[in-house]
Amino acid sequence: MLLTSNGTARSGDRVRAVRSPSLVPDQGLGLSGRIILGDCIAALNDLPAASVDMVFADPPYNLQLQGELHRPDDSRVDAVTDDWDQFESFAAYDAFTRAWLTAARRVLKPNGSLWVIGSYHNIFRVGTALQDLGFWVLNDVIWRKANPMPNFRGRRFTNAHETLIWASRDAKARYTFNYEALKAGNEDVQVRSDWFIPLCTGEERLKDDAGRKVHPTQKPEALIARVLLASSKPGDVVLDPFFGSGTTGAVAKRLGRRFIGIERDPAYARAAEARISSVEPLAEASLAAFTTAREAPRVAFASLVERGMVAPGTVLTDEKGRFQAVVRPDGSLMAGPQVGSIHKIGALVQGAQACNGWTFWHVNDNGRLSPIDALRARIREEMGAS
């Protein structure tokens, strides 16, 4: 369903009045999963404060193209010449940028974050406005295009990248960053701030009945997916104030996030609505949050003793059987005359300064030597977190 920014629903070219949904922060947004048809600043100002978890913005780049662009064979390049990318001056563009960023910051939750993408034409001006308005820049990410459009006139380098700025609402925000999940998907290597991703092409590119691109700057789903997987959680509300062909909504729906899109062009909004309606969310189990050891519920070693998983008097050893310690009824360990925690005794027998006793100490578990951490994991599973 398309909703106009004044609270009417629009389907195709028909408009009918509807009661404006109730929007209550932290209790679910009545507009989540909807496209608001209208001016982005007015629509943002109609949303409640501190009501969305993340903003992804792909604003006009203000490309300042002078006339048509042609290839060496004199064929015309399908460049961005739409009215929405036209501004009379840098001052006008700056005023527009500050207005939508101010409105976006108001609707972000205190620990929310914002992503904005741009090119050399606009991203530096956007970055200045971000900092002036109180956002805290976390990263600038380079989207390196695998298949960029060449520089047809041969007067400049091939423009092969765009820049994304990732910023928290303010310097003290406890923003979401799924570091461990990203690292695990990158073969246990930290994900870098330069992303090599192809342009949107092939079947992913929306076309009209005449075979023309529905939107000139449709972003690849892989790019938006990485943004959402990096800095949002299942169930979060993601807002896109320049919704276009609906890539953010399509990816959000597939990844179990909720979305709000704002788009002023009815044709784009209709195309986005049709596109998103055909998206099937991924299985809920595959979207479960990646819980790190630091985030997992605390389980004391004494809990294993109390549950009978490790009996008092059990002898624990390291993986190679070089060191031993006896489990006491209170959950402490004894090695010779020394008594202490699993960590303290683990460090003591090795002559080390510190030790992770959960991974160091092993127990005979049904004939197999297993780290006591495996027993802790069973308790965490019962608590609803593996």
Tab-separated table of C-alpha atoms in Angstrom:
chain	number	residue	atom	x	y	z
A	1	MET	CA	0.000	0.000	0.000
A	2	LEU	CA	1.207	3.513	-0.786
A	3	LEU	CA	0.443	6.228	1.754
A	4	THR	CA	0.640	9.910	0.897
A	5	SER	CA	2.407	12.098	3.423
A	6	ASN	CA	-0.920	13.671	4.419
A	7	GLY	CA	-2.401	10.331	5.528
A	8	THR	CA	-4.099	9.050	2.376
A	9	ALA	CA	-3.606	5.661	0.791
A	10	ARG	CA	-2.737	5.400	-2.857
A	11	SER	CA	-2.977	2.353	-5.107
A	12	GLY	CA	-2.161	2.914	-8.768
A	13	ASP	CA	-3.717	6.262	-9.731
A	14	ARG	CA	-6.601	6.012	-7.274
A	15	VAL	CA	-6.449	7.867	-3.976
A	16	ARG	CA	-8.709	7.269	-1.015
A	17	ALA	CA	-8.678	8.752	2.471
A	18	VAL	CA	-7.580	6.597	5.397
A	19	ARG	CA	-7.124	7.232	9.095
A	20	SER	CA	-3.511	8.016	9.860
A	21	PRO	CA	-1.931	5.009	11.635
A	22	SER	CA	-0.867	5.378	15.233
A	23	LEU	CA	2.893	5.591	15.505
A	24	VAL	CA	4.326	4.780	18.921
A	25	PRO	CA	8.102	4.496	19.438
A	26	ASP	CA	9.357	1.132	20.747
A	27	GLN	CA	5.958	-0.524	20.240
A	28	GLY	CA	6.138	-1.111	16.487
A	29	LEU	CA	5.485	1.400	13.739
A	30	GLY	CA	2.073	1.401	12.125
A	31	LEU	CA	3.752	2.460	8.899
A	32	SER	CA	6.474	-0.192	8.878
A	33	GLY	CA	6.379	-2.123	5.634
A	34	ARG	CA	4.764	0.866	3.893
A	35	ILE	CA	5.782	3.406	1.277
A	36	ILE	CA	4.868	7.018	2.041
A	37	LEU	CA	4.206	8.990	-1.126
A	38	GLY	CA	5.317	12.589	-0.770
A	39	ASP	CA	8.092	15.024	0.069
A	40	CYS	CA	10.734	13.368	2.242
A	41	ILE	CA	11.175	16.275	4.661
A	42	ALA	CA	7.438	16.696	5.269
A	43	ALA	CA	6.999	12.939	5.679
A	44	LEU	CA	9.934	12.693	8.095
A	45	ASN	CA	8.505	15.500	10.171
A	46	ASP	CA	5.214	13.574	10.436
A	47	LEU	CA	6.922	10.549	11.972
A	48	PRO	CA	7.399	10.355	15.748
A	49	ALA	CA	10.736	11.249	17.245
A	50	ALA	CA	13.181	8.457	18.135
A	51	SER	CA	11.147	5.841	16.275
A	52	VAL	CA	13.527	4.163	13.786
A	53	ASP	CA	16.671	2.112	14.301
A	54	MET	CA	18.561	2.927	11.120
A	55	VAL	CA	18.377	5.317	8.182
A	56	PHE	CA	19.788	4.476	4.771
A	57	ALA	CA	19.757	7.478	2.444
A	58	ASP	CA	20.581	7.662	-1.255
A	59	PRO	CA	19.846	11.373	-1.839
A	60	PRO	CA	20.162	13.315	-5.107
A	61	TYR	CA	23.824	13.677	-6.007
A	62	ASN	CA	23.458	17.102	-7.673
A	63	LEU	CA	25.521	15.870	-10.614
A	64	GLN	CA	25.422	19.233	-12.421
A	65	LEU	CA	25.410	17.591	-15.835
A	66	GLN	CA	25.657	20.103	-18.652
A	67	GLY	CA	23.696	18.740	-21.593
A	68	GLU	CA	23.628	15.186	-22.856
A	69	LEU	CA	26.513	12.750	-22.517
A	70	HIS	CA	27.582	10.712	-25.563
A	71	ARG	CA	29.874	7.758	-26.151
A	72	PRO	CA	32.700	7.900	-28.747
A	73	ASP	CA	30.314	6.351	-31.316
A	74	ASP	CA	27.958	9.299	-30.634
A	75	SER	CA	25.337	7.101	-28.938
A	76	ARG	CA	23.612	8.781	-26.007
A	77	VAL	CA	24.448	7.711	-22.450
A	78	ASP	CA	21.406	7.112	-20.250
A	79	ALA	CA	22.594	9.493	-17.522
A	80	VAL	CA	20.746	11.121	-14.629
A	81	THR	CA	18.892	14.151	-16.016
A	82	ASP	CA	15.765	13.972	-13.846
A	83	ASP	CA	14.310	17.044	-12.173
A	84	TRP	CA	14.908	15.582	-8.709
A	85	ASP	CA	18.668	15.896	-9.261
A	86	GLN	CA	18.523	19.544	-10.297
A	87	PHE	CA	19.443	22.327	-7.849
A	88	GLU	CA	19.951	25.962	-8.739
A	89	SER	CA	23.082	26.372	-6.616
A	90	PHE	CA	25.322	24.710	-4.067
A	91	ALA	CA	23.608	26.824	-1.413
A	92	ALA	CA	20.225	25.392	-2.410
A	93	TYR	CA	21.617	21.851	-2.271
A	94	ASP	CA	23.207	22.495	1.121
A	95	ALA	CA	19.922	23.843	2.512
A	96	PHE	CA	18.083	20.763	1.234
A	97	THR	CA	20.733	18.459	2.714
A	98	ARG	CA	20.614	20.072	6.137
A	99	ALA	CA	16.819	19.974	6.160
A	100	TRP	CA	16.483	16.247	5.464
A	101	LEU	CA	19.406	15.332	7.742
A	102	THR	CA	17.862	17.327	10.591
A	103	ALA	CA	14.531	15.578	10.079
A	104	ALA	CA	16.235	12.165	9.830
A	105	ARG	CA	18.199	12.735	13.038
A	106	ARG	CA	14.992	13.548	14.887
A	107	VAL	CA	13.366	10.213	14.006
A	108	LEU	CA	16.452	8.130	14.840
A	109	LYS	CA	16.498	6.371	18.180
A	110	PRO	CA	19.281	7.583	20.506
A	111	ASN	CA	21.414	4.549	19.606
A	112	GLY	CA	20.474	4.559	15.935
A	113	SER	CA	22.792	5.124	13.002
A	114	LEU	CA	22.607	6.611	9.528
A	115	TRP	CA	24.172	5.622	6.233
A	116	VAL	CA	24.308	8.028	3.307
A	117	ILE	CA	25.791	7.308	-0.106
A	118	GLY	CA	27.106	9.772	-2.652
A	119	SER	CA	29.747	10.580	-5.225
A	120	TYR	CA	32.437	13.240	-5.384
A	121	HIS	CA	29.732	15.687	-6.516
A	122	ASN	CA	28.013	15.762	-3.133
A	123	ILE	CA	29.456	13.507	-0.446
A	124	PHE	CA	31.868	16.082	0.984
A	125	ARG	CA	29.080	18.617	1.386
A	126	VAL	CA	26.886	15.953	3.002
A	127	GLY	CA	29.715	15.004	5.378
A	128	THR	CA	30.148	18.584	6.519
A	129	ALA	CA	26.414	18.907	7.193
A	130	LEU	CA	26.411	15.631	9.131
A	131	GLN	CA	29.108	16.800	11.501
A	132	ASP	CA	27.620	20.271	11.881
A	133	LEU	CA	24.290	18.739	12.932
A	134	GLY	CA	25.786	16.539	15.648
A	135	PHE	CA	26.137	13.160	13.922
A	136	TRP	CA	29.296	11.213	14.783
A	137	VAL	CA	31.094	9.752	11.766
A	138	LEU	CA	32.050	6.102	12.329
A	139	ASN	CA	33.424	5.134	8.919
A	140	ASP	CA	33.565	6.198	5.339
A	141	VAL	CA	33.177	3.121	3.158
A	142	ILE	CA	34.317	2.967	-0.439
A	143	TRP	CA	32.026	1.038	-2.771
A	144	ARG	CA	34.423	-0.004	-5.505
A	145	LYS	CA	32.390	-0.937	-8.570
A	146	ALA	CA	33.386	-4.145	-10.320
A	147	ASN	CA	31.960	-2.858	-13.612
A	148	PRO	CA	32.037	0.963	-13.629
A	149	MET	CA	30.950	3.134	-16.533
A	150	PRO	CA	34.053	4.375	-18.400
A	151	ASN	CA	34.953	8.023	-18.795
A	152	PHE	CA	33.875	8.421	-22.415
A	153	ARG	CA	35.624	11.711	-23.054
A	154	GLY	CA	38.955	10.464	-21.733
A	155	ARG	CA	39.581	13.664	-19.773
A	156	ARG	CA	39.419	12.179	-16.267
A	157	PHE	CA	40.011	8.927	-14.412
A	158	THR	CA	37.243	6.357	-14.653
A	159	ASN	CA	34.856	7.146	-11.807
A	160	ALA	CA	34.920	3.651	-10.318
A	161	HIS	CA	33.652	4.191	-6.784
A	162	GLU	CA	31.095	5.860	-4.571
A	163	THR	CA	31.398	6.726	-0.895
A	164	LEU	CA	29.144	5.755	1.983
A	165	ILE	CA	29.318	7.594	5.298
A	166	TRP	CA	28.222	5.658	8.375
A	167	ALA	CA	27.413	7.828	11.380
A	168	SER	CA	25.800	7.378	14.776
A	169	ARG	CA	23.195	9.828	16.023
A	170	ASP	CA	25.789	11.356	18.344
A	171	ALA	CA	29.204	10.628	19.808
A	172	LYS	CA	27.863	8.660	22.797
A	173	ALA	CA	25.414	6.419	20.916
A	174	ARG	CA	25.717	2.665	21.534
A	175	TYR	CA	25.083	1.839	17.895
A	176	THR	CA	24.650	-1.652	16.457
A	177	PHE	CA	27.671	-3.191	14.760
A	178	ASN	CA	27.564	-6.923	14.062
A	179	TYR	CA	31.318	-7.260	14.062
A	180	GLU	CA	31.586	-10.958	14.908
A	181	ALA	CA	28.972	-12.022	12.351
A	182	LEU	CA	30.650	-10.031	9.576
A	183	LYS	CA	34.052	-11.416	10.520
A	184	ALA	CA	32.740	-14.995	10.536
A	185	GLY	CA	31.332	-14.517	7.030
A	186	ASN	CA	34.678	-13.106	5.897
A	187	GLU	CA	36.649	-16.232	6.843
A	188	ASP	CA	37.465	-14.839	10.305
A	189	VAL	CA	39.110	-11.710	8.911
A	190	GLN	CA	37.918	-8.207	9.802
A	191	VAL	CA	35.752	-6.677	7.082
A	192	ARG	CA	37.486	-3.720	5.471
A	193	SER	CA	36.030	-0.351	4.567
A	194	ASP	CA	36.470	-0.908	0.823
A	195	TRP	CA	33.741	-3.074	-0.709
A	196	PHE	CA	34.103	-4.601	-4.162
A	197	ILE	CA	30.546	-5.055	-5.454
A	198	PRO	CA	29.185	-4.950	-9.042
A	199	LEU	CA	26.690	-2.398	-10.270
A	200	CYS	CA	23.039	-3.379	-10.458
A	201	THR	CA	22.628	-5.242	-13.754
A	202	GLY	CA	20.842	-8.206	-15.319
A	203	GLU	CA	17.610	-9.511	-13.849
A	204	GLU	CA	17.999	-7.389	-10.726
A	205	ARG	CA	17.680	-4.163	-12.744
A	206	LEU	CA	14.042	-3.094	-12.953
A	207	LYS	CA	12.857	-2.395	-16.503
A	208	ASP	CA	9.609	-1.001	-17.887
A	209	ASP	CA	7.566	-2.555	-20.688
A	210	ALA	CA	9.798	-0.846	-23.258
A	211	GLY	CA	12.951	-2.293	-21.727
A	212	ARG	CA	14.084	1.014	-20.218
A	213	LYS	CA	15.503	1.319	-16.706
A	214	VAL	CA	12.761	2.143	-14.213
A	215	HIS	CA	15.200	4.162	-12.082
A	216	PRO	CA	18.556	5.560	-13.279
A	217	THR	CA	20.457	5.028	-10.012
A	218	GLN	CA	19.152	1.699	-8.706
A	219	LYS	CA	21.642	0.340	-6.180
A	220	PRO	CA	22.668	-3.350	-6.056
A	221	GLU	CA	20.955	-5.428	-3.401
A	222	ALA	CA	24.333	-6.805	-2.306
A	223	LEU	CA	25.425	-3.322	-1.248
A	224	ILE	CA	22.312	-2.645	0.827
A	225	ALA	CA	22.415	-6.151	2.308
A	226	ARG	CA	25.913	-5.578	3.634
A	227	VAL	CA	24.823	-2.291	5.197
A	228	LEU	CA	21.810	-3.874	6.911
A	229	LEU	CA	23.704	-6.966	8.042
A	230	ALA	CA	26.444	-4.762	9.472
A	231	SER	CA	24.396	-2.286	11.474
A	232	SER	CA	20.882	-3.562	12.146
A	233	LYS	CA	19.165	-6.529	13.752
A	234	PRO	CA	16.154	-8.647	12.747
A	235	GLY	CA	13.000	-6.739	13.601
A	236	ASP	CA	14.682	-3.315	13.436
A	237	VAL	CA	12.942	-0.532	11.536
A	238	VAL	CA	15.000	0.772	8.615
A	239	LEU	CA	13.965	4.089	7.062
A	240	ASP	CA	14.838	5.124	3.503
A	241	PRO	CA	13.801	8.732	2.764
A	242	PHE	CA	14.727	8.449	-0.944
A	243	PHE	CA	13.107	5.094	-1.636
A	244	GLY	CA	13.323	5.076	-5.436
A	245	SER	CA	12.850	1.579	-6.830
A	246	GLY	CA	12.642	0.063	-3.335
A	247	THR	CA	15.965	-1.741	-2.974
A	248	THR	CA	16.142	-0.982	0.749
A	249	GLY	CA	12.623	-2.312	1.293
A	250	ALA	CA	13.232	-5.462	-0.734
A	251	VAL	CA	16.448	-6.278	1.135
A	252	ALA	CA	14.947	-5.380	4.521
A	253	LYS	CA	11.985	-7.690	3.952
A	254	ARG	CA	14.240	-10.553	2.865
A	255	LEU	CA	16.485	-10.088	5.925
A	256	GLY	CA	13.685	-9.887	8.486
A	257	ARG	CA	13.892	-6.139	9.062
A	258	ARG	CA	10.943	-3.760	8.934
A	259	PHE	CA	11.082	-0.749	6.648
A	260	ILE	CA	9.571	2.634	5.927
A	261	GLY	CA	10.128	4.136	2.496
A	262	ILE	CA	9.474	7.730	1.451
A	263	GLU	CA	9.215	8.468	-2.272
A	264	ARG	CA	7.733	11.460	-4.080
A	265	ASP	CA	7.504	9.932	-7.555
A	266	PRO	CA	4.351	7.778	-7.944
A	267	ALA	CA	5.869	5.703	-10.768
A	268	TYR	CA	8.916	4.790	-8.675
A	269	ALA	CA	6.716	4.039	-5.669
A	270	ARG	CA	4.448	1.728	-7.660
A	271	ALA	CA	7.440	-0.132	-9.079
A	272	ALA	CA	8.894	-0.480	-5.574
A	273	GLU	CA	5.592	-1.734	-4.184
A	274	ALA	CA	5.307	-4.415	-6.867
A	275	ARG	CA	8.922	-5.430	-6.409
A	276	ILE	CA	8.700	-5.790	-2.631
A	277	SER	CA	5.427	-7.710	-2.743
A	278	SER	CA	7.205	-10.544	-4.562
A	279	VAL	CA	10.032	-10.836	-2.018
A	280	GLU	CA	9.996	-13.876	0.270
A	281	PRO	CA	11.683	-13.413	3.673
A	282	LEU	CA	14.478	-15.805	4.523
A	283	ALA	CA	13.812	-18.524	7.077
A	284	GLU	CA	13.687	-17.089	10.591
A	285	ALA	CA	16.292	-19.553	11.849
A	286	SER	CA	18.831	-18.273	9.322
A	287	LEU	CA	18.291	-14.700	10.520
A	288	ALA	CA	18.826	-15.355	14.223
A	289	ALA	CA	21.111	-12.825	15.826
A	290	PHE	CA	24.780	-13.781	16.042
A	291	THR	CA	25.469	-13.917	19.779
A	292	THR	CA	29.073	-13.356	20.824
A	293	ALA	CA	30.558	-14.825	23.995
A	294	ARG	CA	30.464	-11.363	25.562
A	295	GLU	CA	26.757	-10.958	24.783
A	296	ALA	CA	25.703	-14.479	25.818
A	297	PRO	CA	24.019	-15.016	29.203
A	298	ARG	CA	26.481	-15.471	32.051
A	299	VAL	CA	26.743	-19.037	33.325
A	300	ALA	CA	28.912	-19.765	36.364
A	301	PHE	CA	30.887	-23.000	36.576
A	302	ALA	CA	29.029	-23.705	39.818
A	303	SER	CA	25.853	-24.016	37.726
A	304	LEU	CA	27.322	-27.083	36.006
A	305	VAL	CA	28.027	-28.632	39.426
A	306	GLU	CA	24.556	-27.768	40.748
A	307	ARG	CA	22.904	-29.364	37.714
A	308	GLY	CA	24.923	-32.546	38.057
A	309	MET	CA	26.684	-32.017	34.733
A	310	VAL	CA	30.034	-32.117	36.544
A	311	ALA	CA	30.069	-34.004	39.849
A	312	PRO	CA	32.153	-32.891	42.855
A	313	GLY	CA	35.379	-34.852	42.895
A	314	THR	CA	35.607	-35.001	39.081
A	315	VAL	CA	39.142	-34.625	37.788
A	316	LEU	CA	39.494	-32.037	35.010
A	317	THR	CA	42.476	-32.021	32.673
A	318	ASP	CA	43.779	-29.895	29.860
A	319	GLU	CA	43.330	-31.206	26.320
A	320	LYS	CA	46.649	-33.108	26.366
A	321	GLY	CA	46.324	-34.425	29.922
A	322	ARG	CA	49.364	-32.586	31.265
A	323	PHE	CA	47.566	-30.795	34.103
A	324	GLN	CA	44.857	-31.862	36.542
A	325	ALA	CA	42.452	-30.240	38.995
A	326	VAL	CA	39.665	-31.588	41.203
A	327	VAL	CA	36.173	-30.094	41.203
A	328	ARG	CA	34.935	-29.007	44.641
A	329	PRO	CA	31.214	-28.939	45.664
A	330	ASP	CA	31.151	-25.124	45.599
A	331	GLY	CA	32.324	-24.961	41.966
A	332	SER	CA	35.909	-24.004	42.683
A	333	LEU	CA	38.900	-26.164	41.615
A	334	MET	CA	41.731	-27.607	43.698
A	335	ALA	CA	45.199	-28.319	42.364
A	336	GLY	CA	47.443	-29.536	45.176
A	337	PRO	CA	47.060	-27.057	48.046
A	338	GLN	CA	45.787	-24.291	45.760
A	339	VAL	CA	42.046	-23.533	45.486
A	340	GLY	CA	40.445	-21.055	43.096
A	341	SER	CA	38.252	-20.459	40.071
A	342	ILE	CA	38.545	-22.406	36.828
A	343	HIS	CA	40.461	-19.432	35.401
A	344	LYS	CA	42.793	-18.887	38.375
A	345	ILE	CA	43.756	-22.553	38.707
A	346	GLY	CA	44.148	-22.882	34.934
A	347	ALA	CA	46.640	-20.019	34.954
A	348	LEU	CA	48.387	-21.334	38.073
A	349	VAL	CA	49.138	-24.835	36.759
A	350	GLN	CA	50.556	-23.371	33.550
A	351	GLY	CA	52.548	-20.647	35.232
A	352	ALA	CA	50.618	-18.144	33.111
A	353	GLN	CA	49.246	-14.713	34.009
A	354	ALA	CA	45.751	-15.474	32.726
A	355	CYS	CA	43.698	-18.379	31.410
A	356	ASN	CA	40.248	-18.956	29.932
A	357	GLY	CA	39.250	-21.877	32.107
A	358	TRP	CA	36.198	-22.669	29.980
A	359	THR	CA	38.325	-23.667	27.012
A	360	PHE	CA	41.383	-24.912	28.946
A	361	TRP	CA	39.740	-27.463	31.225
A	362	HIS	CA	38.254	-30.664	29.777
A	363	VAL	CA	36.038	-33.364	31.211
A	364	ASN	CA	35.308	-36.945	30.198
A	365	ASP	CA	31.901	-36.612	28.573
A	366	ASN	CA	30.491	-40.033	27.594
A	367	GLY	CA	33.921	-41.380	26.756
A	368	ARG	CA	35.153	-38.269	24.981
A	369	LEU	CA	37.366	-35.527	26.340
A	370	SER	CA	35.330	-32.351	25.931
A	371	PRO	CA	35.908	-28.732	27.043
A	372	ILE	CA	33.670	-27.659	29.893
A	373	ASP	CA	32.600	-24.814	27.617
A	374	ALA	CA	30.521	-27.369	25.667
A	375	LEU	CA	28.530	-28.058	28.844
A	376	ARG	CA	28.020	-24.336	29.384
A	377	ALA	CA	26.671	-24.087	25.824
A	378	ARG	CA	23.954	-26.629	26.679
A	379	ILE	CA	22.743	-24.441	29.527
A	380	ARG	CA	22.743	-21.394	27.278
A	381	GLU	CA	20.644	-23.264	24.736
A	382	GLU	CA	18.087	-23.927	27.456
A	383	MET	CA	18.153	-20.206	28.263
A	384	GLY	CA	17.346	-19.417	24.609
A	385	ALA	CA	20.807	-18.341	23.456
A	386	SER	CA	23.410	-20.652	21.992
